[in-house]
Amino acid sequence: MADSSTASSHPVVPAHEDRPVYVIGGGPGGLAAAYALRARGLRAVVLEKSDRVAASWRRHYDRLHLHTTRRLSALPGLAMPRSFGRWVSRDNVVRYLEKYSEHHQLEIVTGVEVSRVEPAPDGIGWLLHATGGRELTGSAVVVATGYNHTPRVPDWPGRDAYTGELLHAGQYRNAKPYAGRDVLVVGVGNTGAEIAVDLVEGGASRVRLSVRTAPHIVRRSTAGWAAQFTGILVRRLPVRLVDRMAVPMAKISVPDLSEHGLPRPGTGLYSRVNEGSIPVQDVGLIDAVRKGRVEVVAAVEAFEDGKVVLADGSRIEPEAVIAATGYVRALEELVGHLGALDARGKPVVHGARSPRAAPGLYFTGFTNPISGMFRELAVDARKIAKAAARHAERDQATR
């Protein structure tokens, strides 16, 4: 385990003290980047809009655990305690991130939200517009506002007139308020699948899971071998090869749930990953579906007369609807004018690379790799720090 003294192990890169590298976001990606930058001799200041680090993790549902192993989920410079177990809980992730910022004595400013990043007027570095009329000038910027930034609820016809209980999964905490109730969960990503299981175990009278596209389902661990290990091994192999390899593995490890409404997907597992669809790691969904405790229904099409209209034409009337329909990155106002985003609002580059028209601007945490989010955040942090140090050296050389 490294201590904070390792932060100065690299030669200090000359830089203006009044122009640090600003890291936007105090989640795992931002904290890891800040540590790695300081280890390269750069001053890094984390700007966090909430009053504490790990804000998004504090809002996740109670039963959430990392789907990646503890040993492969640590950020640079600090191992996760063995007492956390193999699959780290949400609360322990928060504890770890708090300890991480304290252990490395990171420079963090809370209560500051950055609304726009633009080139500094003198052409050196970046100008950040933040709450309270602040204007901050940095030598470089790392955007780490996170994959789960702004809840997305589809604009279903009739949604605004629906008087039943409708909430986004980001507002769900636990099953207690839904005991004895009929609940529809919309969306079968990892969040929707786990909430459906949580509701069943928490005593909901009926749980239905609305599915538009059948997902790939994998066991989180098989005979001690974590799915993450496979994800790391195959992530650089050709997509078609991994797709072919995944078919027999799925047939061996996951039963056919077609008669229960979850047929095996027609597209390859890795092809779907490249489209942004991560496999569902089973934490009880398979058994719940097989036993009829979670009923799979068609996709939601609309809300009408207090009922939910499904794609197959049926209408149901649950007491509560939980939309596990994902998030949007909401980067358009922040950096959309810099040529840094693609048509879907996703950064065109990540890690050590900067957009062609925006040197010194970096992104981390906007991909969802099968090798594990925390692991890739750690890898990206080191790459970003190395690139930022080189950028600072070039900047100094031109002055």
Tab-separated table of C-alpha atoms in Angstrom:
chain	number	residue	atom	x	y	z
A	1	MET	CA	0.000	0.000	0.000
A	2	ALA	CA	1.429	3.341	-1.011
A	3	ASP	CA	1.304	6.353	1.253
A	4	SER	CA	0.968	10.000	0.377
A	5	SER	CA	4.740	10.452	0.268
A	6	THR	CA	4.800	8.646	-3.081
A	7	ALA	CA	3.066	11.646	-4.647
A	8	SER	CA	6.424	13.315	-5.247
A	9	SER	CA	8.187	10.302	-6.748
A	10	HIS	CA	8.373	11.970	-10.173
A	11	PRO	CA	10.316	15.169	-10.892
A	12	VAL	CA	8.236	18.251	-10.385
A	13	VAL	CA	7.157	19.783	-13.694
A	14	PRO	CA	7.562	23.570	-13.696
A	15	ALA	CA	4.155	25.211	-13.830
A	16	HIS	CA	2.431	28.395	-12.754
A	17	GLU	CA	1.120	27.869	-9.225
A	18	ASP	CA	-1.925	29.945	-10.085
A	19	ARG	CA	-2.815	27.599	-12.947
A	20	PRO	CA	-3.316	24.119	-11.561
A	21	VAL	CA	-4.888	21.234	-13.384
A	22	TYR	CA	-8.580	21.392	-12.536
A	23	VAL	CA	-10.391	18.088	-12.102
A	24	ILE	CA	-14.154	18.428	-12.431
A	25	GLY	CA	-15.885	15.826	-10.279
A	26	GLY	CA	-15.062	14.251	-6.909
A	27	GLY	CA	-15.983	10.664	-7.705
A	28	PRO	CA	-13.550	7.761	-8.168
A	29	GLY	CA	-12.361	8.960	-11.572
A	30	GLY	CA	-11.673	12.488	-10.398
A	31	LEU	CA	-9.931	11.428	-7.202
A	32	ALA	CA	-7.744	8.904	-9.020
A	33	ALA	CA	-6.782	11.516	-11.618
A	34	ALA	CA	-5.941	14.067	-8.916
A	35	TYR	CA	-3.629	11.633	-7.137
A	36	ALA	CA	-1.920	10.567	-10.358
A	37	LEU	CA	-1.415	14.189	-11.430
A	38	ARG	CA	0.184	15.066	-8.122
A	39	ALA	CA	2.405	12.010	-8.398
A	40	ARG	CA	3.689	13.580	-11.606
A	41	GLY	CA	4.475	16.818	-9.827
A	42	LEU	CA	1.433	18.750	-10.992
A	43	ARG	CA	-0.876	20.630	-8.679
A	44	ALA	CA	-4.385	19.214	-9.068
A	45	VAL	CA	-7.528	20.826	-7.659
A	46	VAL	CA	-10.741	18.803	-7.571
A	47	LEU	CA	-13.943	20.808	-8.015
A	48	GLU	CA	-16.989	18.960	-6.636
A	49	LYS	CA	-20.473	20.445	-6.894
A	50	SER	CA	-21.854	18.650	-3.831
A	51	ASP	CA	-20.655	19.059	-0.262
A	52	ARG	CA	-18.738	15.748	-0.155
A	53	VAL	CA	-16.776	13.419	-2.393
A	54	ALA	CA	-18.447	10.297	-3.821
A	55	ALA	CA	-21.770	12.098	-4.204
A	56	SER	CA	-23.205	9.763	-6.847
A	57	TRP	CA	-22.209	6.662	-4.898
A	58	ARG	CA	-24.049	7.942	-1.838
A	59	ARG	CA	-27.252	8.101	-3.905
A	60	HIS	CA	-27.158	4.530	-5.208
A	61	TYR	CA	-29.578	1.916	-3.883
A	62	ASP	CA	-28.701	0.241	-0.591
A	63	ARG	CA	-27.929	-3.295	-1.761
A	64	LEU	CA	-25.532	-2.281	-4.537
A	65	HIS	CA	-22.150	-3.993	-4.607
A	66	LEU	CA	-19.360	-3.633	-7.108
A	67	HIS	CA	-19.605	-6.306	-9.791
A	68	THR	CA	-15.817	-6.284	-9.947
A	69	THR	CA	-13.470	-7.796	-7.398
A	70	ARG	CA	-12.026	-5.797	-4.533
A	71	ARG	CA	-8.425	-6.445	-5.604
A	72	LEU	CA	-9.045	-5.164	-9.134
A	73	SER	CA	-11.133	-2.180	-8.067
A	74	ALA	CA	-8.580	-0.203	-6.057
A	75	LEU	CA	-7.501	3.217	-7.262
A	76	PRO	CA	-3.809	4.155	-7.610
A	77	GLY	CA	-1.894	4.434	-4.366
A	78	LEU	CA	-4.315	2.781	-1.927
A	79	ALA	CA	-5.574	-0.792	-1.698
A	80	MET	CA	-9.107	-1.581	-0.598
A	81	PRO	CA	-9.196	-3.232	2.853
A	82	ARG	CA	-9.600	-7.018	2.847
A	83	SER	CA	-12.385	-6.581	5.395
A	84	PHE	CA	-14.556	-5.210	2.586
A	85	GLY	CA	-14.880	-8.703	1.134
A	86	ARG	CA	-14.626	-9.772	-2.485
A	87	TRP	CA	-17.647	-7.771	-3.704
A	88	VAL	CA	-17.477	-4.328	-2.145
A	89	SER	CA	-20.722	-2.768	-0.922
A	90	ARG	CA	-21.903	0.717	-1.781
A	91	ASP	CA	-21.249	1.970	1.754
A	92	ASN	CA	-17.719	0.598	1.710
A	93	VAL	CA	-17.054	2.193	-1.672
A	94	VAL	CA	-18.026	5.530	-0.135
A	95	ARG	CA	-15.784	4.863	2.878
A	96	TYR	CA	-12.917	3.969	0.589
A	97	LEU	CA	-13.284	7.135	-1.502
A	98	GLU	CA	-13.417	9.275	1.638
A	99	LYS	CA	-10.297	7.556	2.956
A	100	TYR	CA	-8.604	7.891	-0.426
A	101	SER	CA	-8.985	11.673	-0.482
A	102	GLU	CA	-7.811	11.951	3.133
A	103	HIS	CA	-4.913	9.516	2.782
A	104	HIS	CA	-3.476	11.339	-0.204
A	105	GLN	CA	-4.387	14.778	1.169
A	106	LEU	CA	-5.988	15.736	-2.112
A	107	GLU	CA	-6.887	19.355	-2.731
A	108	ILE	CA	-10.680	19.337	-3.019
A	109	VAL	CA	-13.054	22.290	-3.200
A	110	THR	CA	-16.696	21.351	-2.594
A	111	GLY	CA	-19.842	23.285	-3.440
A	112	VAL	CA	-18.423	24.439	-6.776
A	113	GLU	CA	-20.155	23.478	-10.014
A	114	VAL	CA	-18.445	24.238	-13.309
A	115	SER	CA	-20.892	25.310	-16.007
A	116	ARG	CA	-18.585	25.977	-18.946
A	117	VAL	CA	-14.983	25.416	-20.013
A	118	GLU	CA	-13.389	27.570	-22.683
A	119	PRO	CA	-9.879	28.555	-23.778
A	120	ALA	CA	-8.216	31.075	-21.507
A	121	PRO	CA	-8.178	34.608	-22.958
A	122	ASP	CA	-4.370	34.683	-23.119
A	123	GLY	CA	-4.315	31.385	-25.021
A	124	ILE	CA	-2.608	29.489	-22.199
A	125	GLY	CA	-4.742	26.813	-20.608
A	126	TRP	CA	-8.450	26.952	-19.821
A	127	LEU	CA	-10.974	29.286	-18.248
A	128	LEU	CA	-13.649	27.628	-16.106
A	129	HIS	CA	-16.921	29.379	-15.313
A	130	ALA	CA	-18.285	28.173	-11.991
A	131	THR	CA	-20.939	28.896	-9.390
A	132	GLY	CA	-20.913	32.234	-7.630
A	133	GLY	CA	-19.490	33.959	-10.683
A	134	ARG	CA	-16.119	32.295	-10.227
A	135	GLU	CA	-13.684	32.309	-13.137
A	136	LEU	CA	-10.835	29.864	-12.665
A	137	THR	CA	-7.843	29.528	-14.961
A	138	GLY	CA	-6.150	26.166	-15.218
A	139	SER	CA	-3.270	24.759	-17.201
A	140	ALA	CA	-5.350	21.680	-18.090
A	141	VAL	CA	-8.777	20.249	-17.283
A	142	VAL	CA	-9.887	16.701	-16.503
A	143	VAL	CA	-13.631	16.154	-16.870
A	144	ALA	CA	-14.709	13.401	-14.474
A	145	THR	CA	-18.370	14.206	-13.902
A	146	GLY	CA	-19.321	10.590	-14.354
A	147	TYR	CA	-21.337	8.143	-16.408
A	148	ASN	CA	-24.360	8.454	-14.114
A	149	HIS	CA	-24.764	12.216	-14.187
A	150	THR	CA	-28.359	13.121	-15.031
A	151	PRO	CA	-31.257	10.624	-14.744
A	152	ARG	CA	-32.967	9.855	-18.043
A	153	VAL	CA	-36.679	9.039	-18.180
A	154	PRO	CA	-38.066	8.482	-21.692
A	155	ASP	CA	-40.700	10.939	-22.848
A	156	TRP	CA	-43.391	8.278	-23.115
A	157	PRO	CA	-46.727	9.510	-24.487
A	158	GLY	CA	-48.999	10.316	-21.549
A	159	ARG	CA	-46.164	10.295	-19.041
A	160	ASP	CA	-46.793	13.815	-17.770
A	161	ALA	CA	-50.476	13.103	-17.164
A	162	TYR	CA	-49.817	9.833	-15.350
A	163	THR	CA	-50.946	10.137	-11.732
A	164	GLY	CA	-49.454	6.891	-10.463
A	165	GLU	CA	-46.102	6.630	-8.731
A	166	LEU	CA	-43.312	6.974	-11.275
A	167	LEU	CA	-39.690	7.398	-10.271
A	168	HIS	CA	-36.249	6.970	-11.776
A	169	ALA	CA	-34.040	4.177	-10.443
A	170	GLY	CA	-31.699	6.861	-9.131
A	171	GLN	CA	-34.374	7.693	-6.540
A	172	TYR	CA	-34.789	4.080	-5.425
A	173	ARG	CA	-33.106	3.149	-2.144
A	174	ASN	CA	-34.570	-0.134	-0.961
A	175	ALA	CA	-37.680	-2.320	-1.151
A	176	LYS	CA	-39.240	-1.266	2.145
A	177	PRO	CA	-41.710	1.285	0.651
A	178	TYR	CA	-42.873	-1.348	-1.866
A	179	ALA	CA	-43.594	-4.261	0.427
A	180	GLY	CA	-46.954	-5.788	-0.496
A	181	ARG	CA	-47.219	-3.666	-3.658
A	182	ASP	CA	-47.342	-4.363	-7.397
A	183	VAL	CA	-44.267	-2.836	-9.029
A	184	LEU	CA	-43.115	-2.517	-12.637
A	185	VAL	CA	-39.393	-2.068	-13.267
A	186	VAL	CA	-38.602	-0.660	-16.718
A	187	GLY	CA	-35.233	-1.621	-18.163
A	188	VAL	CA	-33.101	-4.730	-17.834
A	189	GLY	CA	-29.619	-3.374	-17.396
A	190	ASN	CA	-27.701	-4.231	-14.248
A	191	THR	CA	-29.612	-1.632	-12.235
A	192	GLY	CA	-33.068	-2.764	-13.337
A	193	ALA	CA	-32.227	-6.433	-12.860
A	194	GLU	CA	-30.882	-5.879	-9.354
A	195	ILE	CA	-33.766	-3.649	-8.271
A	196	ALA	CA	-36.240	-6.275	-9.483
A	197	VAL	CA	-34.512	-8.907	-7.337
A	198	ASP	CA	-34.357	-6.516	-4.391
A	199	LEU	CA	-38.119	-5.906	-4.650
A	200	VAL	CA	-38.841	-9.639	-4.694
A	201	GLU	CA	-36.658	-10.263	-1.676
A	202	GLY	CA	-38.122	-7.207	0.041
A	203	GLY	CA	-41.686	-8.479	-0.112
A	204	ALA	CA	-43.284	-6.770	-3.109
A	205	SER	CA	-46.510	-8.604	-3.971
A	206	ARG	CA	-45.757	-8.631	-7.704
A	207	VAL	CA	-42.698	-7.622	-9.688
A	208	ARG	CA	-42.718	-7.217	-13.448
A	209	LEU	CA	-39.684	-6.355	-15.525
A	210	SER	CA	-40.244	-4.490	-18.796
A	211	VAL	CA	-37.736	-5.531	-21.457
A	212	ARG	CA	-37.289	-4.013	-24.907
A	213	THR	CA	-34.162	-5.925	-25.938
A	214	ALA	CA	-33.135	-9.171	-24.267
A	215	PRO	CA	-29.745	-8.713	-22.568
A	216	HIS	CA	-26.744	-10.954	-22.363
A	217	ILE	CA	-26.635	-12.401	-18.856
A	218	VAL	CA	-23.423	-13.655	-17.263
A	219	ARG	CA	-22.637	-15.164	-13.889
A	220	ARG	CA	-20.741	-12.729	-11.697
A	221	SER	CA	-18.484	-15.600	-10.688
A	222	THR	CA	-18.233	-19.240	-11.747
A	223	ALA	CA	-16.255	-21.653	-9.574
A	224	GLY	CA	-14.400	-18.669	-8.143
A	225	TRP	CA	-13.553	-17.209	-11.554
A	226	ALA	CA	-14.975	-13.671	-11.718
A	227	ALA	CA	-16.559	-12.494	-14.955
A	228	GLN	CA	-14.263	-9.486	-14.698
A	229	PHE	CA	-11.232	-11.740	-15.248
A	230	THR	CA	-12.667	-12.860	-18.567
A	231	GLY	CA	-13.492	-9.265	-19.475
A	232	ILE	CA	-9.871	-8.250	-18.940
A	233	LEU	CA	-8.531	-11.181	-20.978
A	234	VAL	CA	-10.761	-10.638	-24.014
A	235	ARG	CA	-11.109	-6.863	-24.215
A	236	ARG	CA	-8.350	-6.488	-26.823
A	237	LEU	CA	-9.351	-9.502	-28.907
A	238	PRO	CA	-11.293	-9.098	-32.174
A	239	VAL	CA	-14.979	-8.430	-31.551
A	240	ARG	CA	-16.192	-11.275	-33.750
A	241	LEU	CA	-13.913	-13.767	-32.025
A	242	VAL	CA	-15.190	-12.787	-28.575
A	243	ASP	CA	-18.782	-12.957	-29.838
A	244	ARG	CA	-18.201	-16.526	-31.017
A	245	MET	CA	-16.447	-17.546	-27.806
A	246	ALA	CA	-19.282	-16.157	-25.685
A	247	VAL	CA	-21.973	-18.373	-27.240
A	248	PRO	CA	-20.894	-21.774	-25.823
A	249	MET	CA	-19.909	-20.149	-22.520
A	250	ALA	CA	-23.417	-18.703	-22.161
A	251	LYS	CA	-25.068	-22.037	-22.952
A	252	ILE	CA	-22.990	-23.764	-20.288
A	253	SER	CA	-23.376	-21.190	-17.526
A	254	VAL	CA	-26.786	-19.570	-18.105
A	255	PRO	CA	-30.040	-21.511	-18.631
A	256	ASP	CA	-32.326	-20.736	-21.558
A	257	LEU	CA	-34.977	-18.340	-20.266
A	258	SER	CA	-36.878	-18.056	-23.561
A	259	GLU	CA	-40.094	-19.528	-22.166
A	260	HIS	CA	-39.959	-16.903	-19.437
A	261	GLY	CA	-39.636	-13.995	-21.886
A	262	LEU	CA	-35.843	-13.645	-21.981
A	263	PRO	CA	-34.558	-15.364	-25.136
A	264	ARG	CA	-30.866	-15.495	-25.850
A	265	PRO	CA	-29.834	-12.320	-27.720
A	266	GLY	CA	-29.393	-12.530	-31.455
A	267	THR	CA	-26.396	-10.196	-31.463
A	268	GLY	CA	-22.962	-10.975	-30.053
A	269	LEU	CA	-21.982	-10.122	-26.496
A	270	TYR	CA	-18.948	-8.015	-27.360
A	271	SER	CA	-20.715	-6.354	-30.280
A	272	ARG	CA	-23.348	-5.200	-27.793
A	273	VAL	CA	-20.642	-3.967	-25.420
A	274	ASN	CA	-19.207	-1.785	-28.185
A	275	GLU	CA	-22.686	-0.344	-28.667
A	276	GLY	CA	-22.766	0.587	-24.975
A	277	SER	CA	-24.757	-2.370	-23.658
A	278	ILE	CA	-22.941	-4.136	-20.816
A	279	PRO	CA	-23.976	-7.727	-19.947
A	280	VAL	CA	-26.199	-8.161	-16.909
A	281	GLN	CA	-24.272	-9.794	-14.097
A	282	ASP	CA	-26.563	-12.206	-12.322
A	283	VAL	CA	-27.206	-11.431	-8.660
A	284	GLY	CA	-30.395	-13.483	-8.435
A	285	LEU	CA	-32.319	-12.537	-11.582
A	286	ILE	CA	-32.002	-15.947	-13.256
A	287	ASP	CA	-33.570	-17.804	-10.334
A	288	ALA	CA	-36.210	-15.130	-9.817
A	289	VAL	CA	-37.289	-15.337	-13.468
A	290	ARG	CA	-37.247	-19.147	-13.550
A	291	LYS	CA	-39.420	-19.319	-10.437
A	292	GLY	CA	-41.853	-16.704	-11.756
A	293	ARG	CA	-41.080	-14.270	-8.977
A	294	VAL	CA	-40.007	-11.705	-11.582
A	295	GLU	CA	-42.327	-11.629	-14.603
A	296	VAL	CA	-40.836	-10.410	-17.861
A	297	VAL	CA	-43.187	-8.207	-19.904
A	298	ALA	CA	-42.921	-6.201	-23.129
A	299	ALA	CA	-41.434	-2.740	-23.468
A	300	VAL	CA	-43.358	0.291	-22.239
A	301	GLU	CA	-44.920	2.306	-25.055
A	302	ALA	CA	-47.136	4.830	-23.278
A	303	PHE	CA	-49.217	5.780	-20.250
A	304	GLU	CA	-52.968	6.048	-20.740
A	305	ASP	CA	-55.920	6.369	-18.338
A	306	GLY	CA	-53.789	5.458	-15.348
A	307	LYS	CA	-52.452	2.339	-17.038
A	308	VAL	CA	-49.155	1.386	-18.655
A	309	VAL	CA	-49.429	0.443	-22.319
A	310	LEU	CA	-46.934	-2.220	-23.422
A	311	ALA	CA	-45.504	-2.895	-26.878
A	312	ASP	CA	-47.555	-6.078	-27.267
A	313	GLY	CA	-50.770	-4.085	-26.822
A	314	SER	CA	-51.462	-5.218	-23.275
A	315	ARG	CA	-52.228	-2.770	-20.485
A	316	ILE	CA	-51.182	-3.174	-16.899
A	317	GLU	CA	-51.863	-1.146	-13.793
A	318	PRO	CA	-48.957	-1.415	-11.350
A	319	GLU	CA	-48.967	0.572	-8.136
A	320	ALA	CA	-45.481	1.921	-8.834
A	321	VAL	CA	-43.238	2.233	-11.878
A	322	ILE	CA	-39.460	2.396	-11.465
A	323	ALA	CA	-37.635	3.552	-14.580
A	324	ALA	CA	-34.193	1.954	-14.733
A	325	THR	CA	-33.651	3.741	-18.024
A	326	GLY	CA	-30.162	5.072	-17.561
A	327	TYR	CA	-28.540	8.468	-17.475
A	328	VAL	CA	-27.285	11.160	-19.803
A	329	ARG	CA	-23.794	12.591	-19.517
A	330	ALA	CA	-25.012	16.212	-19.815
A	331	LEU	CA	-21.720	17.528	-21.162
A	332	GLU	CA	-23.110	19.744	-23.909
A	333	GLU	CA	-23.153	23.009	-21.969
A	334	LEU	CA	-19.811	22.260	-20.353
A	335	VAL	CA	-17.683	21.351	-23.375
A	336	GLY	CA	-20.013	20.868	-26.347
A	337	HIS	CA	-18.672	23.985	-28.068
A	338	LEU	CA	-15.111	22.637	-28.068
A	339	GLY	CA	-15.573	19.867	-30.614
A	340	ALA	CA	-15.122	17.343	-27.817
A	341	LEU	CA	-18.385	15.386	-28.138
A	342	ASP	CA	-19.865	13.069	-30.716
A	343	ALA	CA	-23.462	13.120	-31.947
A	344	ARG	CA	-24.628	11.208	-28.850
A	345	GLY	CA	-22.974	13.612	-26.424
A	346	LYS	CA	-20.150	11.208	-25.602
A	347	PRO	CA	-16.532	12.446	-25.481
A	348	VAL	CA	-14.753	11.691	-28.750
A	349	VAL	CA	-11.665	10.605	-26.815
A	350	HIS	CA	-10.865	9.499	-23.288
A	351	GLY	CA	-7.840	8.868	-21.127
A	352	ALA	CA	-4.536	10.314	-22.318
A	353	ARG	CA	-5.920	11.700	-25.564
A	354	SER	CA	-7.312	15.213	-25.912
A	355	PRO	CA	-9.713	16.340	-28.651
A	356	ARG	CA	-7.768	17.666	-31.631
A	357	ALA	CA	-9.040	21.204	-31.145
A	358	ALA	CA	-8.735	21.132	-27.343
A	359	PRO	CA	-5.228	20.164	-26.179
A	360	GLY	CA	-5.007	19.785	-22.422
A	361	LEU	CA	-8.634	18.718	-22.040
A	362	TYR	CA	-9.079	15.143	-20.800
A	363	PHE	CA	-12.018	12.846	-20.036
A	364	THR	CA	-12.333	9.887	-17.693
A	365	GLY	CA	-15.248	7.720	-16.614
A	366	PHE	CA	-17.400	8.006	-19.730
A	367	THR	CA	-16.965	4.443	-20.939
A	368	ASN	CA	-18.391	1.307	-19.361
A	369	PRO	CA	-15.793	-1.397	-20.018
A	370	ILE	CA	-16.319	-5.108	-19.349
A	371	SER	CA	-12.939	-5.138	-17.626
A	372	GLY	CA	-14.341	-3.042	-14.776
A	373	MET	CA	-15.039	0.660	-14.360
A	374	PHE	CA	-12.794	1.220	-11.314
A	375	ARG	CA	-9.935	-0.686	-12.904
A	376	GLU	CA	-10.120	1.409	-16.068
A	377	LEU	CA	-10.421	4.636	-14.074
A	378	ALA	CA	-7.128	3.732	-12.398
A	379	VAL	CA	-5.492	3.015	-15.758
A	380	ASP	CA	-6.838	6.231	-17.273
A	381	ALA	CA	-5.679	8.297	-14.285
A	382	ARG	CA	-2.059	7.311	-14.822
A	383	LYS	CA	-2.292	7.910	-18.576
A	384	ILE	CA	-3.905	11.315	-18.119
A	385	ALA	CA	-1.264	12.379	-15.593
A	386	LYS	CA	1.537	11.355	-17.935
A	387	ALA	CA	-0.054	13.213	-20.846
A	388	ALA	CA	-0.750	16.308	-18.729
A	389	ALA	CA	2.859	16.401	-17.543
A	390	ARG	CA	4.075	16.287	-21.139
A	391	HIS	CA	1.590	18.994	-22.063
A	392	ALA	CA	2.916	21.170	-19.221
A	393	GLU	CA	6.500	20.643	-20.367
A	394	ARG	CA	5.619	21.655	-23.925
A	395	ASP	CA	3.709	24.645	-22.617
A	396	GLN	CA	6.714	25.777	-20.571
A	397	ALA	CA	9.022	25.314	-23.545
A	398	THR	CA	6.973	27.685	-25.691
A	399	ARG	CA	7.102	30.518	-23.166
